[in-house]
PDB file of C-alpha atoms in Angstrom:
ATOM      1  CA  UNK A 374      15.059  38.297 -14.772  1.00 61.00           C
ATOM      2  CA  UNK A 375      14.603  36.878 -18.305  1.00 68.00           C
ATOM      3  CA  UNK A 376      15.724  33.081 -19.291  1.00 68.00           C
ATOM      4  CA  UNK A 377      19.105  34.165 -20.531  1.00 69.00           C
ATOM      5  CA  UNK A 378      19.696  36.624 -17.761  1.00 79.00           C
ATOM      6  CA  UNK A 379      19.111  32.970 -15.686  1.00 77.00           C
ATOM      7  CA  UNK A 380      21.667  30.795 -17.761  1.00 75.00           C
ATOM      8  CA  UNK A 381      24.182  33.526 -16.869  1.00 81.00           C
ATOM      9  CA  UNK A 382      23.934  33.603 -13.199  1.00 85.00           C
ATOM     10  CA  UNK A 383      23.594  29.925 -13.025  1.00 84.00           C
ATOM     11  CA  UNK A 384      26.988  29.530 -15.366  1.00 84.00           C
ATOM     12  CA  UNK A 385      28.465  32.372 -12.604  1.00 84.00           C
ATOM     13  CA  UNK A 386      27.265  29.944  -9.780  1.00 85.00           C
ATOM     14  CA  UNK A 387      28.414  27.563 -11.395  1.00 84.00           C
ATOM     15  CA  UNK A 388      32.155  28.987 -11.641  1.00 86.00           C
ATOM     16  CA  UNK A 389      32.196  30.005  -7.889  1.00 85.00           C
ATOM     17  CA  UNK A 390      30.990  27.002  -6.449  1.00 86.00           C
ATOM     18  CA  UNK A 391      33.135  24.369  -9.158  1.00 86.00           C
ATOM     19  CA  UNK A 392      30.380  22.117  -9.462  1.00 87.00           C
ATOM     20  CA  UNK A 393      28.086  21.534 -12.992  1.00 87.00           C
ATOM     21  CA  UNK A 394      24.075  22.264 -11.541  1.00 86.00           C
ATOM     22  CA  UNK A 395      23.062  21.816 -14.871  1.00 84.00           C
ATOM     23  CA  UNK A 396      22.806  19.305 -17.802  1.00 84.00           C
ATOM     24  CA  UNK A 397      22.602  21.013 -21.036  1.00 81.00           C
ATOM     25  CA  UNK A 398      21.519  19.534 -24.071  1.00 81.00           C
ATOM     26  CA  UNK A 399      20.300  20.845 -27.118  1.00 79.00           C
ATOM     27  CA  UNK A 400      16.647  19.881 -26.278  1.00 77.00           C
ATOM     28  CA  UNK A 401      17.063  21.973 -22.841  1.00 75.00           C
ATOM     29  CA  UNK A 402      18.376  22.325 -19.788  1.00 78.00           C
ATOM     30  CA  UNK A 403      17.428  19.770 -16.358  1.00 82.00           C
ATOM     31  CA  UNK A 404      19.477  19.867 -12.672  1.00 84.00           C
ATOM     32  CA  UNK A 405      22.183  17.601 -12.040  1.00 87.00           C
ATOM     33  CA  UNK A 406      22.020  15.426  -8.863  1.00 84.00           C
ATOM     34  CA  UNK A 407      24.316  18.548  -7.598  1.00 83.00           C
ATOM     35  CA  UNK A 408      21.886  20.786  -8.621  1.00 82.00           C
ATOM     36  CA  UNK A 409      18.945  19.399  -6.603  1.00 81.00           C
ATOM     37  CA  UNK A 410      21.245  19.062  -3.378  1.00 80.00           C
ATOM     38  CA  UNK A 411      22.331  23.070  -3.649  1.00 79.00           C
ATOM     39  CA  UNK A 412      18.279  23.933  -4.846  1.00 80.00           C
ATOM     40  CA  UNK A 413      16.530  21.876  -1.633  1.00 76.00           C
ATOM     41  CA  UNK A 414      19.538  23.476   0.624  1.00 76.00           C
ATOM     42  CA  UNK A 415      18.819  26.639  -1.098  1.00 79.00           C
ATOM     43  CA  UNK A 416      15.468  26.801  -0.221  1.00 74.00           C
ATOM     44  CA  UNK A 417      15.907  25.714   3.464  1.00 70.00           C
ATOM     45  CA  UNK A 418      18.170  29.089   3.539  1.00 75.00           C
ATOM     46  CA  UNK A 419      15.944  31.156   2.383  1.00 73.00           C
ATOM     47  CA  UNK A 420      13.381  30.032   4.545  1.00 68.00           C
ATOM     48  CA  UNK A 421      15.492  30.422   7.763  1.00 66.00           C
ATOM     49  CA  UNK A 422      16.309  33.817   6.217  1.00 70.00           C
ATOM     50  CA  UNK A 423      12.361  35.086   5.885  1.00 69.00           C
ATOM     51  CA  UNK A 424      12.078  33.416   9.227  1.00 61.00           C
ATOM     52  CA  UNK A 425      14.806  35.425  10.762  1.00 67.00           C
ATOM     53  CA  UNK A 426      13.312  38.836   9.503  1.00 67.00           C
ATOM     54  CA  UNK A 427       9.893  37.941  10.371  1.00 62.00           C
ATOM     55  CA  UNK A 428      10.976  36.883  13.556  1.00 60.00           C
ATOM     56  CA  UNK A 429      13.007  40.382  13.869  1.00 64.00           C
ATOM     57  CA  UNK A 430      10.048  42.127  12.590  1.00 62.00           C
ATOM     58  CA  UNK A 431       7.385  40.510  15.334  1.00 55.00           C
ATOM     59  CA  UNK A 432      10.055  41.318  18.034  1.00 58.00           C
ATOM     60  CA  UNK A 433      10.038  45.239  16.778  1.00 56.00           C
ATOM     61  CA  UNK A 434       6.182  45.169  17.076  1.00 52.00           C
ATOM     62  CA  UNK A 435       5.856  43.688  20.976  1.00 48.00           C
ATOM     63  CA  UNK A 436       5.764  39.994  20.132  1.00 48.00           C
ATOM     64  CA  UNK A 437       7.116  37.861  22.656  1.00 55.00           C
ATOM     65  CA  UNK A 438       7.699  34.865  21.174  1.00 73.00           C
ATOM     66  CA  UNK A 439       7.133  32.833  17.873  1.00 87.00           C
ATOM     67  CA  UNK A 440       5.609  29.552  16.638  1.00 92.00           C
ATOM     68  CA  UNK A 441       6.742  28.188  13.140  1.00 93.00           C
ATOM     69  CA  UNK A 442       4.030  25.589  12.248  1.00 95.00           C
ATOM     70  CA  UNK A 443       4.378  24.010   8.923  1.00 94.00           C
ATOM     71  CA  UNK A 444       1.110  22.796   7.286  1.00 92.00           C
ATOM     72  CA  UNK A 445       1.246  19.419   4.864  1.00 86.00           C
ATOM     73  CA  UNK A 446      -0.944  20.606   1.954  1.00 78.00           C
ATOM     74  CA  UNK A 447      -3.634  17.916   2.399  1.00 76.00           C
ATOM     75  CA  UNK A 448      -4.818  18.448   5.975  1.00 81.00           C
ATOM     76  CA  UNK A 449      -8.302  19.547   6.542  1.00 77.00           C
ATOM     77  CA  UNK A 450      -8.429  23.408   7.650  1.00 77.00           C
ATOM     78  CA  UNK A 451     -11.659  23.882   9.469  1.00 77.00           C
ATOM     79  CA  UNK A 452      -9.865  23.034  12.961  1.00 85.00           C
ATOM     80  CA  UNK A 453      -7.097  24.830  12.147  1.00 88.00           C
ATOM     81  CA  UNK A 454      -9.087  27.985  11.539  1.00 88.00           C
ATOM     82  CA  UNK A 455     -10.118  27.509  15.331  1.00 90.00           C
ATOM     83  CA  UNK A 456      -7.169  26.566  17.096  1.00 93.00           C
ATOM     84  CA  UNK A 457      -5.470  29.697  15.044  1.00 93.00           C
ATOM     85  CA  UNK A 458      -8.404  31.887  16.275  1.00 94.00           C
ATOM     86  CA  UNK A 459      -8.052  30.650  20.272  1.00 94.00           C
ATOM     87  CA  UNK A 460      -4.511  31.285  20.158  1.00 94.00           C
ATOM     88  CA  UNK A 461      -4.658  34.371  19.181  1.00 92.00           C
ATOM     89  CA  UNK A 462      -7.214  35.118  21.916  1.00 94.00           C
ATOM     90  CA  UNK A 463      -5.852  33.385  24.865  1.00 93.00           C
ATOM     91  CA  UNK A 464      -1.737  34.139  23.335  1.00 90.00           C
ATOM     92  CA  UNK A 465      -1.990  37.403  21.402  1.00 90.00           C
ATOM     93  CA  UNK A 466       1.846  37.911  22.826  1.00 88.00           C
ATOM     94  CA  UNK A 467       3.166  34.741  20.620  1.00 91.00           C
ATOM     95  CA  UNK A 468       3.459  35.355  16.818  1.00 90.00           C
ATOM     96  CA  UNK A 469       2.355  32.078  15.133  1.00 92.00           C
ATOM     97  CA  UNK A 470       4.472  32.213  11.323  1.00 92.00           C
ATOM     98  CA  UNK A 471       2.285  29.140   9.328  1.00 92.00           C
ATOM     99  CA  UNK A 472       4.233  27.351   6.129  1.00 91.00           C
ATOM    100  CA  UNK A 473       1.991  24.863   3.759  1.00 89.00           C
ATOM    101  CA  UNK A 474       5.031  22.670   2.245  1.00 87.00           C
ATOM    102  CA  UNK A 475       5.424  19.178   0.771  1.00 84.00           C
ATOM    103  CA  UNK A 476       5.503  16.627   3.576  1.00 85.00           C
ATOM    104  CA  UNK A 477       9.418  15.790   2.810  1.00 85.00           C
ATOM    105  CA  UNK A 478      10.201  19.121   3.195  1.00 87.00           C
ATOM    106  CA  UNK A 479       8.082  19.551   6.338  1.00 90.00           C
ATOM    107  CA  UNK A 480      10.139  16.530   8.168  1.00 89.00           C
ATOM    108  CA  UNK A 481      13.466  18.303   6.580  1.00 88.00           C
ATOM    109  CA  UNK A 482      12.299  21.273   8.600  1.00 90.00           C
ATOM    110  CA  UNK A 483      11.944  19.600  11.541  1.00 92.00           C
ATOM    111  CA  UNK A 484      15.226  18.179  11.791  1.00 90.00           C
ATOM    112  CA  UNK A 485      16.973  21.923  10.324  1.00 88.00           C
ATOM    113  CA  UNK A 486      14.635  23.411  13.470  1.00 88.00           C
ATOM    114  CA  UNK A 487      13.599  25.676  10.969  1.00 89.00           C
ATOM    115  CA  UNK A 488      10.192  24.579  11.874  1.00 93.00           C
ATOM    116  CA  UNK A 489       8.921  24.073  15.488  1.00 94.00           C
ATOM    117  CA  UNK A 490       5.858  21.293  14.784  1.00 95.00           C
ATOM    118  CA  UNK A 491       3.681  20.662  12.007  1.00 95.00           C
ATOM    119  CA  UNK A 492       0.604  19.052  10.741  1.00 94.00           C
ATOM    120  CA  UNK A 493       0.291  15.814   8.767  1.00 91.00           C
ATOM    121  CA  UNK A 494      -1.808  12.994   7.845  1.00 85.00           C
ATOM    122  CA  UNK A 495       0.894  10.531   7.993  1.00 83.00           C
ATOM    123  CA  UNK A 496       2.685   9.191  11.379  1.00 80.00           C
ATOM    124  CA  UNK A 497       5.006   7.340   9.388  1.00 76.00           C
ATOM    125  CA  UNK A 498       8.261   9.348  10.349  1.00 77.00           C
ATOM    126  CA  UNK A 499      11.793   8.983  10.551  1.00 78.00           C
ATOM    127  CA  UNK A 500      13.535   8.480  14.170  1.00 82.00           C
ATOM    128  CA  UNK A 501      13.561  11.322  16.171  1.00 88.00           C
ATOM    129  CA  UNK A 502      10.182  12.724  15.184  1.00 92.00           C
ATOM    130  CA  UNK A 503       7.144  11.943  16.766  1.00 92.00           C
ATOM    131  CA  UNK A 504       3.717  11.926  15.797  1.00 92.00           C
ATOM    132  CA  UNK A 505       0.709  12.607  18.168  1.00 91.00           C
ATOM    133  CA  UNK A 506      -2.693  12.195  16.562  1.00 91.00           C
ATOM    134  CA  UNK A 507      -4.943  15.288  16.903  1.00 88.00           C
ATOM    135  CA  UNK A 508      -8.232  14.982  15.158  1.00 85.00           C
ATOM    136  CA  UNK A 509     -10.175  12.177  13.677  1.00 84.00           C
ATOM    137  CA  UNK A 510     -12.624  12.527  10.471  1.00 84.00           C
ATOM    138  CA  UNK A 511     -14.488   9.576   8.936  1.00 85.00           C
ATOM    139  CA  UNK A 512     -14.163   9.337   5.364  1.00 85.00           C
ATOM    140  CA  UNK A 513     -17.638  10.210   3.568  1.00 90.00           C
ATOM    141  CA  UNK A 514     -17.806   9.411  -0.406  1.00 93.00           C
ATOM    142  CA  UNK A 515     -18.231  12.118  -2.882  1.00 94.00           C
ATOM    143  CA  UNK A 516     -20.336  11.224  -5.613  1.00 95.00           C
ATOM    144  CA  UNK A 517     -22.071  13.109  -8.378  1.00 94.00           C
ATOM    145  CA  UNK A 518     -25.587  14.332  -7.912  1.00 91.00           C
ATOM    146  CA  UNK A 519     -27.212  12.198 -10.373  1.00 90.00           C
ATOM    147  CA  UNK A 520     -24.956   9.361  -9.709  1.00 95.00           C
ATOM    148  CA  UNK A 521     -26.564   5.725  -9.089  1.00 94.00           C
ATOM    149  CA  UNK A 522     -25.380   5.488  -5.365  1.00 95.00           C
ATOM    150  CA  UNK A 523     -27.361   8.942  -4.512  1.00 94.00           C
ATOM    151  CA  UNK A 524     -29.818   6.395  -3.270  1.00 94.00           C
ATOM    152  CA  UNK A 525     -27.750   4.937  -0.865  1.00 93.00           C
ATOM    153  CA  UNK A 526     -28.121   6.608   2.535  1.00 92.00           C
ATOM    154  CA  UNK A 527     -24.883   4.732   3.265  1.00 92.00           C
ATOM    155  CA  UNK A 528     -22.877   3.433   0.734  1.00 91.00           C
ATOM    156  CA  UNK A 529     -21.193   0.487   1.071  1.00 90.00           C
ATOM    157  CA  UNK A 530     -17.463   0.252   0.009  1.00 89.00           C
ATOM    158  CA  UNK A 531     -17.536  -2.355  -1.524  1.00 88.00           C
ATOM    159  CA  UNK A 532     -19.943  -0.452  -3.814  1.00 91.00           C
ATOM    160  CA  UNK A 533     -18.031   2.583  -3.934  1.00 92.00           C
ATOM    161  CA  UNK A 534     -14.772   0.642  -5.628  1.00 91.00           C
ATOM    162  CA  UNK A 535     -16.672  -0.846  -8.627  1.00 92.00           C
ATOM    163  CA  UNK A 536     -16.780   2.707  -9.853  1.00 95.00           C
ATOM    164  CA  UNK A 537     -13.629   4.829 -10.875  1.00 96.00           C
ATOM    165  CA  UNK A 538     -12.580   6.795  -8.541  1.00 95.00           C
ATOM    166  CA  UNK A 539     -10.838  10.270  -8.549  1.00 94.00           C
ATOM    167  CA  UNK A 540      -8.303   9.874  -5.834  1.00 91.00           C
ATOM    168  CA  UNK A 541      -5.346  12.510  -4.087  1.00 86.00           C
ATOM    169  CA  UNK A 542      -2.038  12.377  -5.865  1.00 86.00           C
ATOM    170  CA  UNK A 543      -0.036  10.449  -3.543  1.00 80.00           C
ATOM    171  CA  UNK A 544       3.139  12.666  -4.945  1.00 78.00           C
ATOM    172  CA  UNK A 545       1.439  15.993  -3.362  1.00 75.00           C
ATOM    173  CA  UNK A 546      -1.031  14.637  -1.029  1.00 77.00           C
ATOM    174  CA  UNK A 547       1.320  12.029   0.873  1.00 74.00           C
ATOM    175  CA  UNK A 548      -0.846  11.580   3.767  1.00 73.00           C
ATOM    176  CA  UNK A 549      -4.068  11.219   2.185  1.00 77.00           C
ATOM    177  CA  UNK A 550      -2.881   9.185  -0.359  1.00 76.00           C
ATOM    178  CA  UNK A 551      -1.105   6.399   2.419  1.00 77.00           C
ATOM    179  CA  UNK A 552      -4.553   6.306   4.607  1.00 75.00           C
ATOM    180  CA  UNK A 553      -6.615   5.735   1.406  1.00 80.00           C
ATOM    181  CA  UNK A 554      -4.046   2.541   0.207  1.00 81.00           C
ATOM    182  CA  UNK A 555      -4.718   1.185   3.430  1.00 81.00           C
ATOM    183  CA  UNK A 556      -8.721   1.926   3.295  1.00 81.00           C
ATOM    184  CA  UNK A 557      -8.771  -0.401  -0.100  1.00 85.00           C
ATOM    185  CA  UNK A 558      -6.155  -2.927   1.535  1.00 83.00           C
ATOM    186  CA  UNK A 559      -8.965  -3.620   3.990  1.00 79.00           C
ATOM    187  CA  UNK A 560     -11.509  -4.796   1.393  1.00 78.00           C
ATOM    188  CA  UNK A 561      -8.704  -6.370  -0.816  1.00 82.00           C
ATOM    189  CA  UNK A 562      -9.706  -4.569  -4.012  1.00 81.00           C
ATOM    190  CA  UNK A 563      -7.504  -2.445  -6.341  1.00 85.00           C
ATOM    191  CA  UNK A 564      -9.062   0.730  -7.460  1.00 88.00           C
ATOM    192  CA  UNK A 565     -10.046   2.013 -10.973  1.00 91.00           C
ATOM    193  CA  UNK A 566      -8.401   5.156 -10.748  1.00 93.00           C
ATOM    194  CA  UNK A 567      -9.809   7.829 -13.384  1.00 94.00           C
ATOM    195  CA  UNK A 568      -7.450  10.426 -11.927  1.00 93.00           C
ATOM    196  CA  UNK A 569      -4.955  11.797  -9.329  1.00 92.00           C
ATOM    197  CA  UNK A 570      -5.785  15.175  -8.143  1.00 90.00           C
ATOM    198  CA  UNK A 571      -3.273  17.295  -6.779  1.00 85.00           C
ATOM    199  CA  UNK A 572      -6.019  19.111  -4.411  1.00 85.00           C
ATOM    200  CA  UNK A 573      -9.056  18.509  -2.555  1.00 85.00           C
ATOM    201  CA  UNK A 574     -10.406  21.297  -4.731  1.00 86.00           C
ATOM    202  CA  UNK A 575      -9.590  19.432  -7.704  1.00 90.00           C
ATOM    203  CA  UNK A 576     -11.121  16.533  -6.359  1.00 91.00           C
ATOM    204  CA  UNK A 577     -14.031  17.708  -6.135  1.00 92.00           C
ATOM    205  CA  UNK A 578     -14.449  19.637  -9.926  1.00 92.00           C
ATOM    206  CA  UNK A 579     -13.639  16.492 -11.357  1.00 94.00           C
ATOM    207  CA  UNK A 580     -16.242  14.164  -9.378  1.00 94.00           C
ATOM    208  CA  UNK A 581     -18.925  16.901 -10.139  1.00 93.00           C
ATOM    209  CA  UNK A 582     -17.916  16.986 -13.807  1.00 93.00           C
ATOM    210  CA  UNK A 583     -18.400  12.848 -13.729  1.00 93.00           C
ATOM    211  CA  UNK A 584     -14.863  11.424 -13.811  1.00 95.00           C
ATOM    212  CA  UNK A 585     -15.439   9.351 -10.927  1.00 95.00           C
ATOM    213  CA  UNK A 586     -16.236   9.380  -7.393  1.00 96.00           C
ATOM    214  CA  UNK A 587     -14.359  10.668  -4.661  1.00 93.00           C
ATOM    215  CA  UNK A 588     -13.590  10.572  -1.341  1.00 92.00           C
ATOM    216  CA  UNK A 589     -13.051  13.473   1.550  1.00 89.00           C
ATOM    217  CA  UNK A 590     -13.815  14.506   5.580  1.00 85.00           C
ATOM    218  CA  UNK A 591     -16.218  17.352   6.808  1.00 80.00           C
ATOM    219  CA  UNK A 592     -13.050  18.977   8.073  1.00 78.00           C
ATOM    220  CA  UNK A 593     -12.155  18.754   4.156  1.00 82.00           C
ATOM    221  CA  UNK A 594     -15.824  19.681   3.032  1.00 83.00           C
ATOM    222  CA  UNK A 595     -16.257  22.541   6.051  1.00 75.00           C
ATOM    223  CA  UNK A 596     -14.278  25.722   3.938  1.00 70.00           C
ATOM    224  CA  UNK A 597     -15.068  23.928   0.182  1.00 72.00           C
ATOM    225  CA  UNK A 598     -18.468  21.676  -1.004  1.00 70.00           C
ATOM    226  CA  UNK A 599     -19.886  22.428  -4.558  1.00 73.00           C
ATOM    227  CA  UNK A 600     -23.280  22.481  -4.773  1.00 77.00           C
ATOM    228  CA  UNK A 601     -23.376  19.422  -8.003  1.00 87.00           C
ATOM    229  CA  UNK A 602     -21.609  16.616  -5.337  1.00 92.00           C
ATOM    230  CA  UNK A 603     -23.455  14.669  -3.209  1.00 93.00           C
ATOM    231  CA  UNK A 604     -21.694  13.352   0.265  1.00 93.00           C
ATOM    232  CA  UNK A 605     -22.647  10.233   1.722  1.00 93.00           C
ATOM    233  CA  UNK A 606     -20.735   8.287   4.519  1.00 91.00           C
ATOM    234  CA  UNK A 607     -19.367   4.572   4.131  1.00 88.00           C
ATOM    235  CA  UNK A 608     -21.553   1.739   5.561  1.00 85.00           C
ATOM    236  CA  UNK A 609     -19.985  -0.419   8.198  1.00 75.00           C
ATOM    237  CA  UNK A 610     -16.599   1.152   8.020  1.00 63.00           C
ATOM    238  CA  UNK A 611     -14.848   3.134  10.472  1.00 69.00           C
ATOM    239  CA  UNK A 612     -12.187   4.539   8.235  1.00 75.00           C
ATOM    240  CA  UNK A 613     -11.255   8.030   9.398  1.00 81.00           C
ATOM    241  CA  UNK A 614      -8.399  10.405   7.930  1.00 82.00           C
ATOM    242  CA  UNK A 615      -6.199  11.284  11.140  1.00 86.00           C
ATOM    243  CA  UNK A 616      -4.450  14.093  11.302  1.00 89.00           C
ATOM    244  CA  UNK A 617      -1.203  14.191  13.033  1.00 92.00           C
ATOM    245  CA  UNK A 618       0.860  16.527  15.532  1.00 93.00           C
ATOM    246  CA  UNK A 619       4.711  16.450  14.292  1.00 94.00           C
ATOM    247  CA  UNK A 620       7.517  17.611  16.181  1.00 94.00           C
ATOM    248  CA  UNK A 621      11.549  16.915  17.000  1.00 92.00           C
ATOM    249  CA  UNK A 622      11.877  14.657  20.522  1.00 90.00           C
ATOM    250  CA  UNK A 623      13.561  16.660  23.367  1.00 82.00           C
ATOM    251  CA  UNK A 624      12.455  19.694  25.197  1.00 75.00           C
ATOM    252  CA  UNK A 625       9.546  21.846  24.385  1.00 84.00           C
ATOM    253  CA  UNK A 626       9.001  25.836  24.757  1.00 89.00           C
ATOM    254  CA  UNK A 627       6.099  26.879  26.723  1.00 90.00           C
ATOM    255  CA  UNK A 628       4.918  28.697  23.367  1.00 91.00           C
ATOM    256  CA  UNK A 629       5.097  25.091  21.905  1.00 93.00           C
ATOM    257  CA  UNK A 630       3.508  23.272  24.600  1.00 93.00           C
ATOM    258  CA  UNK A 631       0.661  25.844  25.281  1.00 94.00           C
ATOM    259  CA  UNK A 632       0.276  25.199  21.344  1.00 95.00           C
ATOM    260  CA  UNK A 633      -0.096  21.645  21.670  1.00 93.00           C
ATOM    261  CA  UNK A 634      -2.352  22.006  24.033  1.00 94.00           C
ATOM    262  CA  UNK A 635      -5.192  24.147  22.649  1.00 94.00           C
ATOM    263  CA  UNK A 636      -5.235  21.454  19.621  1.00 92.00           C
ATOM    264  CA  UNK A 637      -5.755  19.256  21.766  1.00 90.00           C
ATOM    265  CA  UNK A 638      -8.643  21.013  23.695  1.00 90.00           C
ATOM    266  CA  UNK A 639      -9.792  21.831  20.081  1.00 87.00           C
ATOM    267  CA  UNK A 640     -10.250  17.811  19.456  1.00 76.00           C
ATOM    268  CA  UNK A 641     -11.934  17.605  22.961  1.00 73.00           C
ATOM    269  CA  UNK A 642     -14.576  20.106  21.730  1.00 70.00           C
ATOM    270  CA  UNK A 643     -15.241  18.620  18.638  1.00 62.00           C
ATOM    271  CA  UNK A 644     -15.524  14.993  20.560  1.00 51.00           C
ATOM    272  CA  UNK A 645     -18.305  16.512  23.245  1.00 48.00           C
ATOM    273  CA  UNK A 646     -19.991  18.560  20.242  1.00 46.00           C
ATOM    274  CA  UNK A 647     -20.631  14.976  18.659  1.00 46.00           C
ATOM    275  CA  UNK A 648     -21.793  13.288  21.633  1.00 43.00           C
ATOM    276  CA  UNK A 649     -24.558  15.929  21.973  1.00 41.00           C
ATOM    277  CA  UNK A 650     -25.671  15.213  19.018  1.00 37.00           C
TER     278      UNK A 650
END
């Protein structure tokens, strides 16, 4: 559908529903405060709608149950990867549906039940959610291979903040970017900030290209390392980026709580791995 095909069926929306969803001016066109409402209620619709026919569609095939796990776009996936992979060994019967969304939009979810849990970096949460933390990472520091600090085996932070830093965008990485204000609120310092990256891909292209130095987790690092950045872990400090389990209070399914806990068997793992070593 081309751009004026779109002005039509908004002005037709428009008509049916008796509301204005868009400003026009002769410089363009942006959503009224009505138009975001019906565009975020939109999308929750839709969602429940591909849920429903996925959900009818898993039925059809011998499922016997579903999961709807919604992912915050800054978690680390290497754990993921392997509590996906034991589910699907020990529960090949429950179809797990996975949604990477915008953390507002993941705790919107939640409350709709269009979403059964999900994974964040943030336990800061309305009423009525709750928040279990999962996994642990320290924070290592990303720095460029010919950078200064290479010579550090551990780099102090204090060391790491006189340099600019390429840190997450706190608009698309919500989590990450609340754990890392409280990291610098430890040492008292405010950051030089050469840029906000909206990925941990990003990130890291920009600290090997010399904008600044970075920060990150092996869980981070496990599925995405460049070969030009160096990774070094902070001196003295026992930051870590947690990653949370988030879900509605009340009742769970078995699906749900047999869910819950292989992640948590997955952390367990991980714990006694790191001991050994």
């Amino acid at each position: 559908m081309g751009f004026v095909e779109r002005l039509r069926t908004i002005r037709k929306l428009e008509t049916t529903l008796g509301v204005t969803l868009l400003s026009r001016t002769p410089r363009g066109a942006t959503l009224t405060w009505a138009g975001r409402v019906f565009l975020d209620d939109a999308r929750r619709v839709m969602l429940s709608v591909e849920q429903a026919v996925a959900s009818a569609k898993a039925a059809a095939s011998g499922s016997q149950g579903i999961l709807r796990i919604a992912l915050s776009r800054d978690i680390g996936r290497a754990r993921l990867s392997a509590l996906l992979a034991l589910c699907r060994e020990e529960s090949p019967q429950v179809n797990i549906r996975l949604s990477e969304v915008p953390l507002t939009e993941l705790v919107q979810g939640l409350n709709a039940h269009l979403f059964d849990a999900g994974f964040a970096m943030v336990n800061e949460v309305e009423d009525g959610i709750i928040a279990e933390p999962l996994w642990a990472d320290p924070l290592v520091v990303i720095l460029p291979a010919r950078h200064p600090l290479v010579a550090f085996k551990e780099v102090p932070l204090q060391e790491v903040v006189s340099y600019p830093l390429v840190l997450c965008d706190p608009r698309a990485c919500q989590g990450c970017g609340r754990q890392s204000e409280r990291l610098f609120r430890s040492v008292d310092v405010q950051p030089i900030v050469a840029e906000y990256a909206a990925s941990h891909g990003l990130m890291l292209t920009l600290v090997a290209a010399g904008y600044g130095l970075g920060f990150s987790t092996a869980a981070h690092l496990a599925t995405c390392q460049p070969a030009d950045v160096v990774v070094r872990p902070l001196a003295g400090q026992s930051a870590s980026i947690t990653t949370y389990l988030l879900r509605t209070e009340g009742g769970m399914t078995e699906p749900l709580q047999r869910f819950i806990e292989r992640a948590e068997r997955i952390c367990h793992q991980d714990a006694s791995t790191s001991r050994a070593i």
